[in-house]
Amino acid sequence: MSVALNAVERMDALAEGQGGFFYPWTSTLGADDGEDAYTALVERHLSPDLSVLEAGCGHGPDVLRFAPQVARYGGYDFSEGFVRIAGARAAAAGLTNVELICSNSSAGANDGRPRIPMPDASVDMIVSRRGPTNFILDAPRVVRPGGWLIQLNPMPSPRYAWDDELPEDLRSEPARDFDMAGHICGLLAQAGLALHSSWAFDVPEYFTDARQLYAYLAWNQFHGLGLRAQPLESALPALEAVMERHAGPEGLDVRRRRYLWSSRIL
Ligand SMILES: C[S@@+](CC[C@H](N)C(=O)[O-])C[C@H]1O[C@@H](n2cnc3c(N)ncnc32)[C@H](O)[C@@H]1O
């Protein structure tokens, strides 16, 4: 019987096993999947006098990318392993304006109300690439008037037509139809904030190799539910059959979906 790991344990396992938050599969991704748009949007808002905080900084790719463009760059993450790796990478890059904290901003970890590990009115902007959404509720306390929140959120793919043909432990998670735009707007409204701009991205992600499809599906189980799937070799015949039946000329399409939004603190 597999034991489900909680969210922090999952991230610490990735920090130890992979050295960071990397997708461990190879696929062909359609252009403009939202990641570059997020980078460009954040960079348009950066300037050398700003103090910026990153929610869910992971192993620090955006720390290295954005910190050289601002006065102060803080980041927090609930995985001690990720914070350690991000700190070592920032030091190796010679960044002296970076401060990273191991902290969980969720309500459950903070007496029932989300809490950002920063003092009142201490930053000009919060950015987050696929990090937690709970920080939104505490953002008006931490971000100075006129400041921005910018986040890129993963949106689950719709349930696959071939889901029932997968081995049971590799099938879609229950939260396939999660309404990310509604979730973000609901949190902003609760925080007394409004959406400034938003964009939804939905592009093809093709698999041509059943082994890579296994890596993708097994990751979704581990990342979403914290469960380890059966070994590759036992799952392979069923996955090869799915590919044979359902892949088009470019491969089997699982979709890659993202939601990008910004909000201004007034
Ligand atoms: C999808 S990963 C992205 C990491 C990084 N932003 C990147 O682009 O590689 C999400 C990150 O958010 C962190 N995280 C999720 N929920 C959190 C919370 N409640 N408090 C702090 N960090 C959290 C996870 O540990 C993880 O590093």
Tab-separated table of C-alpha atoms and ligand atoms in Angstrom:
chain	number	residue	atom	x	y	z
A	1	MET	CA	0.000	0.000	0.000
A	2	SER	CA	1.403	3.430	-0.900
A	3	VAL	CA	1.531	6.143	1.731
A	4	ALA	CA	0.423	9.644	0.692
A	5	LEU	CA	2.953	12.373	1.483
A	6	ASN	CA	1.707	15.810	2.514
A	7	ALA	CA	2.483	18.900	0.392
A	8	VAL	CA	5.642	19.914	2.267
A	9	GLU	CA	6.984	16.341	2.263
A	10	ARG	CA	6.360	16.131	-1.521
A	11	MET	CA	8.344	19.303	-2.197
A	12	ASP	CA	11.157	18.240	0.115
A	13	ALA	CA	11.247	14.870	-1.718
A	14	LEU	CA	11.596	16.732	-5.046
A	15	ALA	CA	14.319	18.983	-3.598
A	16	GLU	CA	16.247	15.912	-2.467
A	17	GLY	CA	15.512	13.616	-5.408
A	18	GLN	CA	15.653	16.082	-8.329
A	19	GLY	CA	17.450	19.113	-6.848
A	20	GLY	CA	14.538	21.386	-7.768
A	21	PHE	CA	11.041	21.761	-9.178
A	22	PHE	CA	11.634	20.254	-12.633
A	23	TYR	CA	9.133	18.338	-14.763
A	24	PRO	CA	10.765	14.920	-15.212
A	25	TRP	CA	9.448	14.149	-18.698
A	26	THR	CA	10.061	15.060	-22.341
A	27	SER	CA	7.136	16.243	-24.479
A	28	THR	CA	6.471	18.657	-27.326
A	29	LEU	CA	4.839	21.797	-26.037
A	30	GLY	CA	2.870	24.304	-28.116
A	31	ALA	CA	4.245	27.863	-28.211
A	32	ASP	CA	2.998	30.571	-25.836
A	33	ASP	CA	2.060	28.364	-22.888
A	34	GLY	CA	2.008	31.334	-20.468
A	35	GLU	CA	5.412	30.908	-18.791
A	36	ASP	CA	7.169	33.449	-21.071
A	37	ALA	CA	4.196	35.806	-20.821
A	38	TYR	CA	4.514	35.704	-17.021
A	39	THR	CA	8.252	36.504	-17.194
A	40	ALA	CA	7.608	39.399	-19.585
A	41	LEU	CA	4.740	40.797	-17.493
A	42	VAL	CA	6.775	40.707	-14.269
A	43	GLU	CA	9.800	42.265	-15.979
A	44	ARG	CA	7.659	45.129	-17.297
A	45	HIS	CA	6.800	45.966	-13.655
A	46	LEU	CA	10.346	45.714	-12.226
A	47	SER	CA	12.599	48.703	-11.579
A	48	PRO	CA	15.855	49.172	-9.649
A	49	ASP	CA	14.203	50.933	-6.691
A	50	LEU	CA	11.631	48.222	-5.887
A	51	SER	CA	11.354	45.686	-3.085
A	52	VAL	CA	9.838	42.473	-4.468
A	53	LEU	CA	8.659	39.296	-2.715
A	54	GLU	CA	8.196	35.897	-4.366
A	55	ALA	CA	5.602	33.492	-2.939
A	56	GLY	CA	6.677	29.860	-3.423
A	57	CYS	CA	10.176	30.561	-4.775
A	58	GLY	CA	11.043	26.855	-5.085
A	59	HIS	CA	14.687	26.203	-6.014
A	60	GLY	CA	15.038	29.831	-7.128
A	61	PRO	CA	14.904	30.145	-10.950
A	62	ASP	CA	13.077	33.471	-10.663
A	63	VAL	CA	15.295	34.622	-7.790
A	64	LEU	CA	18.232	34.460	-10.219
A	65	ARG	CA	16.168	35.999	-13.034
A	66	PHE	CA	14.449	38.904	-11.241
A	67	ALA	CA	16.673	39.854	-8.242
A	68	PRO	CA	19.361	41.576	-10.402
A	69	GLN	CA	16.652	43.944	-11.678
A	70	VAL	CA	15.443	45.293	-8.283
A	71	ALA	CA	16.717	46.813	-5.012
A	72	ARG	CA	15.591	43.982	-2.705
A	73	TYR	CA	14.259	40.529	-3.549
A	74	GLY	CA	12.713	38.316	-0.898
A	75	GLY	CA	11.356	34.838	-1.370
A	76	TYR	CA	9.628	32.283	0.809
A	77	ASP	CA	8.775	28.632	0.393
A	78	PHE	CA	7.532	25.956	2.770
A	79	SER	CA	10.128	23.453	1.585
A	80	GLU	CA	13.329	23.783	3.575
A	81	GLY	CA	15.141	21.845	0.846
A	82	PHE	CA	14.074	24.291	-1.877
A	83	VAL	CA	14.985	27.347	0.235
A	84	ARG	CA	18.431	25.867	0.879
A	85	ILE	CA	19.029	25.216	-2.843
A	86	ALA	CA	17.695	28.667	-3.855
A	87	GLY	CA	19.929	30.362	-1.250
A	88	ALA	CA	23.028	28.498	-2.468
A	89	ARG	CA	22.239	29.409	-6.092
A	90	ALA	CA	21.716	33.096	-5.213
A	91	ALA	CA	25.029	33.156	-3.301
A	92	ALA	CA	26.847	31.413	-6.175
A	93	ALA	CA	25.456	34.070	-8.536
A	94	GLY	CA	26.853	36.791	-6.250
A	95	LEU	CA	23.426	38.261	-5.431
A	96	THR	CA	23.642	40.358	-2.262
A	97	ASN	CA	20.083	41.786	-2.274
A	98	VAL	CA	18.291	38.458	-1.714
A	99	GLU	CA	16.630	37.204	1.479
A	100	LEU	CA	14.955	33.783	1.513
A	101	ILE	CA	12.744	32.399	4.268
A	102	CYS	CA	11.319	28.951	4.952
A	103	SER	CA	7.671	29.643	5.753
A	104	ASN	CA	4.194	28.290	5.027
A	105	SER	CA	1.656	31.045	4.226
A	106	SER	CA	-1.418	28.756	4.435
A	107	ALA	CA	-4.272	29.328	6.888
A	108	GLY	CA	-3.652	25.898	8.429
A	109	ALA	CA	-0.089	26.832	9.364
A	110	ASN	CA	-1.061	30.262	10.744
A	111	ASP	CA	-3.958	29.962	13.220
A	112	GLY	CA	-6.637	29.841	10.521
A	113	ARG	CA	-5.636	32.881	8.451
A	114	PRO	CA	-3.019	32.970	5.659
A	115	ARG	CA	0.087	34.933	6.620
A	116	ILE	CA	2.953	36.201	4.465
A	117	PRO	CA	6.215	36.146	6.462
A	118	MET	CA	6.862	39.892	6.032
A	119	PRO	CA	6.073	43.065	8.052
A	120	ASP	CA	3.236	45.460	7.172
A	121	ALA	CA	3.728	47.693	4.083
A	122	SER	CA	7.202	46.267	3.424
A	123	VAL	CA	7.167	45.366	-0.311
A	124	ASP	CA	6.149	46.945	-3.623
A	125	MET	CA	5.142	43.778	-5.430
A	126	ILE	CA	4.452	40.071	-4.858
A	127	VAL	CA	5.173	37.703	-7.737
A	128	SER	CA	4.553	33.965	-7.907
A	129	ARG	CA	5.175	31.432	-10.662
A	130	ARG	CA	2.824	28.537	-9.895
A	131	GLY	CA	3.194	29.158	-6.143
A	132	PRO	CA	0.443	29.152	-3.468
A	133	THR	CA	-2.660	31.346	-3.885
A	134	ASN	CA	-3.323	31.764	-0.148
A	135	PHE	CA	-0.950	34.783	0.077
A	136	ILE	CA	-3.600	36.909	-1.695
A	137	LEU	CA	-5.626	37.208	1.526
A	138	ASP	CA	-2.697	38.776	3.430
A	139	ALA	CA	-1.320	40.833	0.519
A	140	PRO	CA	-3.076	44.146	1.373
A	141	ARG	CA	-1.233	44.150	4.713
A	142	VAL	CA	2.214	43.552	3.191
A	143	VAL	CA	2.171	45.396	-0.165
A	144	ARG	CA	2.431	49.193	-0.185
A	145	PRO	CA	-0.359	51.196	-1.903
A	146	GLY	CA	0.228	51.363	-5.656
A	147	GLY	CA	1.986	47.978	-5.595
A	148	TRP	CA	1.195	44.887	-7.679
A	149	LEU	CA	0.417	41.208	-7.328
A	150	ILE	CA	1.307	39.074	-10.367
A	151	GLN	CA	0.846	35.316	-10.491
A	152	LEU	CA	0.880	32.442	-12.966
A	153	ASN	CA	-1.300	29.486	-11.918
A	154	PRO	CA	-1.399	25.978	-13.345
A	155	MET	CA	-4.863	24.902	-14.479
A	156	PRO	CA	-5.557	21.169	-14.663
A	157	SER	CA	-6.125	19.587	-18.086
A	158	PRO	CA	-9.709	18.514	-18.742
A	159	ARG	CA	-10.384	14.838	-18.074
A	160	TYR	CA	-8.813	12.760	-20.876
A	161	ALA	CA	-11.144	10.870	-23.230
A	162	TRP	CA	-8.869	7.879	-22.599
A	163	ASP	CA	-8.763	8.237	-18.801
A	164	ASP	CA	-10.715	5.032	-18.139
A	165	GLU	CA	-8.203	3.040	-20.212
A	166	LEU	CA	-5.324	3.995	-17.893
A	167	PRO	CA	-4.215	1.806	-14.985
A	168	GLU	CA	-6.290	2.942	-11.994
A	169	ASP	CA	-3.388	4.539	-10.121
A	170	LEU	CA	-2.478	6.734	-13.115
A	171	ARG	CA	-5.937	8.144	-13.809
A	172	SER	CA	-6.819	11.858	-13.568
A	173	GLU	CA	-7.128	13.480	-10.211
A	174	PRO	CA	-10.658	14.344	-9.058
A	175	ALA	CA	-10.036	18.142	-9.314
A	176	ARG	CA	-9.892	18.165	-13.152
A	177	ASP	CA	-12.606	20.787	-13.594
A	178	PHE	CA	-11.224	23.207	-10.970
A	179	ASP	CA	-12.190	26.820	-11.834
A	180	MET	CA	-8.899	28.699	-11.336
A	181	ALA	CA	-10.199	32.072	-12.581
A	182	GLY	CA	-13.151	31.852	-10.160
A	183	HIS	CA	-10.835	30.779	-7.323
A	184	ILE	CA	-8.491	33.760	-7.868
A	185	CYS	CA	-11.352	36.263	-8.231
A	186	GLY	CA	-12.944	34.890	-5.051
A	187	LEU	CA	-9.706	35.317	-3.068
A	188	LEU	CA	-9.150	38.834	-4.460
A	189	ALA	CA	-12.714	39.820	-3.518
A	190	GLN	CA	-12.225	38.430	0.013
A	191	ALA	CA	-9.039	40.509	0.311
A	192	GLY	CA	-10.882	43.639	-0.890
A	193	LEU	CA	-8.926	43.614	-4.164
A	194	ALA	CA	-9.922	43.483	-7.826
A	195	LEU	CA	-8.465	41.808	-10.865
A	196	HIS	CA	-6.518	44.252	-13.047
A	197	SER	CA	-5.841	41.895	-16.012
A	198	SER	CA	-5.984	38.175	-16.718
A	199	TRP	CA	-5.150	35.730	-19.504
A	200	ALA	CA	-5.896	32.020	-19.942
A	201	PHE	CA	-3.456	29.808	-21.886
A	202	ASP	CA	-4.403	26.404	-23.295
A	203	VAL	CA	-1.869	24.820	-25.658
A	204	PRO	CA	-1.150	21.261	-26.846
A	205	GLU	CA	1.371	19.075	-25.053
A	206	TYR	CA	2.174	15.979	-27.118
A	207	PHE	CA	3.644	12.661	-26.027
A	208	THR	CA	5.054	10.204	-28.562
A	209	ASP	CA	6.683	7.812	-26.082
A	210	ALA	CA	4.723	5.744	-23.526
A	211	ARG	CA	7.652	5.937	-21.069
A	212	GLN	CA	7.498	9.729	-21.067
A	213	LEU	CA	3.698	9.559	-20.700
A	214	TYR	CA	4.260	7.374	-17.627
A	215	ALA	CA	6.659	10.001	-16.169
A	216	TYR	CA	3.971	12.664	-16.713
A	217	LEU	CA	1.079	10.680	-15.218
A	218	ALA	CA	3.133	9.379	-12.278
A	219	TRP	CA	4.261	12.966	-11.519
A	220	ASN	CA	0.633	14.164	-11.542
A	221	GLN	CA	-0.277	11.518	-8.974
A	222	PHE	CA	2.699	12.312	-6.773
A	223	HIS	CA	2.440	16.068	-7.110
A	224	GLY	CA	-1.351	16.200	-6.749
A	225	LEU	CA	-2.206	13.429	-4.330
A	226	GLY	CA	1.203	12.582	-2.911
A	227	LEU	CA	0.931	8.961	-4.101
A	228	ARG	CA	3.644	6.926	-5.807
A	229	ALA	CA	2.335	5.073	-8.877
A	230	GLN	CA	3.096	1.468	-9.797
A	231	PRO	CA	6.489	0.899	-11.478
A	232	LEU	CA	6.950	1.827	-15.140
A	233	GLU	CA	7.364	-1.728	-16.410
A	234	SER	CA	3.980	-2.946	-15.135
A	235	ALA	CA	2.137	0.144	-16.428
A	236	LEU	CA	3.806	0.170	-19.860
A	237	PRO	CA	1.555	-2.269	-21.799
A	238	ALA	CA	-1.607	-0.289	-20.909
A	239	LEU	CA	0.070	3.033	-21.752
A	240	GLU	CA	1.333	1.716	-25.095
A	241	ALA	CA	-2.221	0.572	-25.906
A	242	VAL	CA	-3.593	4.054	-25.061
A	243	MET	CA	-0.973	5.675	-27.309
A	244	GLU	CA	-1.760	3.313	-30.148
A	245	ARG	CA	-5.514	3.937	-29.909
A	246	HIS	CA	-5.590	7.682	-29.230
A	247	ALA	CA	-2.385	9.433	-30.409
A	248	GLY	CA	-2.765	11.680	-33.470
A	249	PRO	CA	-0.027	12.416	-36.018
A	250	GLU	CA	1.841	14.614	-33.493
A	251	GLY	CA	1.332	12.339	-30.499
A	252	LEU	CA	-1.062	12.053	-27.561
A	253	ASP	CA	-2.281	15.513	-26.490
A	254	VAL	CA	-2.656	16.102	-22.712
A	255	ARG	CA	-3.009	19.966	-22.966
A	256	ARG	CA	-0.949	22.468	-20.945
A	257	ARG	CA	-3.069	25.162	-19.268
A	258	ARG	CA	-2.117	28.262	-17.317
A	259	TYR	CA	-3.897	31.301	-15.842
A	260	LEU	CA	-2.001	34.607	-15.587
A	261	TRP	CA	-3.339	37.553	-13.629
A	262	SER	CA	-2.401	40.849	-12.020
A	263	SER	CA	-4.004	43.000	-9.342
A	264	ARG	CA	-3.112	46.445	-8.007
A	265	ILE	CA	-3.119	47.406	-4.332
A	266	LEU	CA	-4.917	50.763	-4.106
B	1	LIG	C1	5.012	24.654	-8.721
B	1	LIG	S1	6.273	25.016	-7.572
B	1	LIG	C2	7.034	26.421	-8.383
B	1	LIG	C3	8.339	26.826	-7.778
B	1	LIG	C4	9.012	28.037	-8.435
B	1	LIG	N1	8.153	29.217	-8.358
B	1	LIG	C5	9.380	27.721	-9.871
B	1	LIG	O1	8.883	28.407	-10.780
B	1	LIG	O2	10.166	26.788	-10.091
B	1	LIG	C6	5.308	25.749	-6.229
B	1	LIG	C7	6.143	26.163	-5.033
B	1	LIG	O3	5.302	26.761	-4.057
B	1	LIG	C8	5.666	26.259	-2.771
B	1	LIG	N2	4.463	26.363	-1.910
B	1	LIG	C9	3.243	25.808	-2.149
B	1	LIG	N3	2.386	26.125	-1.149
B	1	LIG	C10	3.074	26.923	-0.286
B	1	LIG	C11	2.731	27.588	0.928
B	1	LIG	N4	1.505	27.478	1.455
B	1	LIG	N5	3.682	28.315	1.557
B	1	LIG	C12	4.916	28.410	1.033
B	1	LIG	N6	5.314	27.809	-0.111
B	1	LIG	C13	4.399	27.070	-0.763
B	1	LIG	C14	6.125	24.841	-3.036
B	1	LIG	O4	6.989	24.353	-2.054
B	1	LIG	C15	6.828	24.989	-4.382
B	1	LIG	O5	8.196	25.279	-4.244
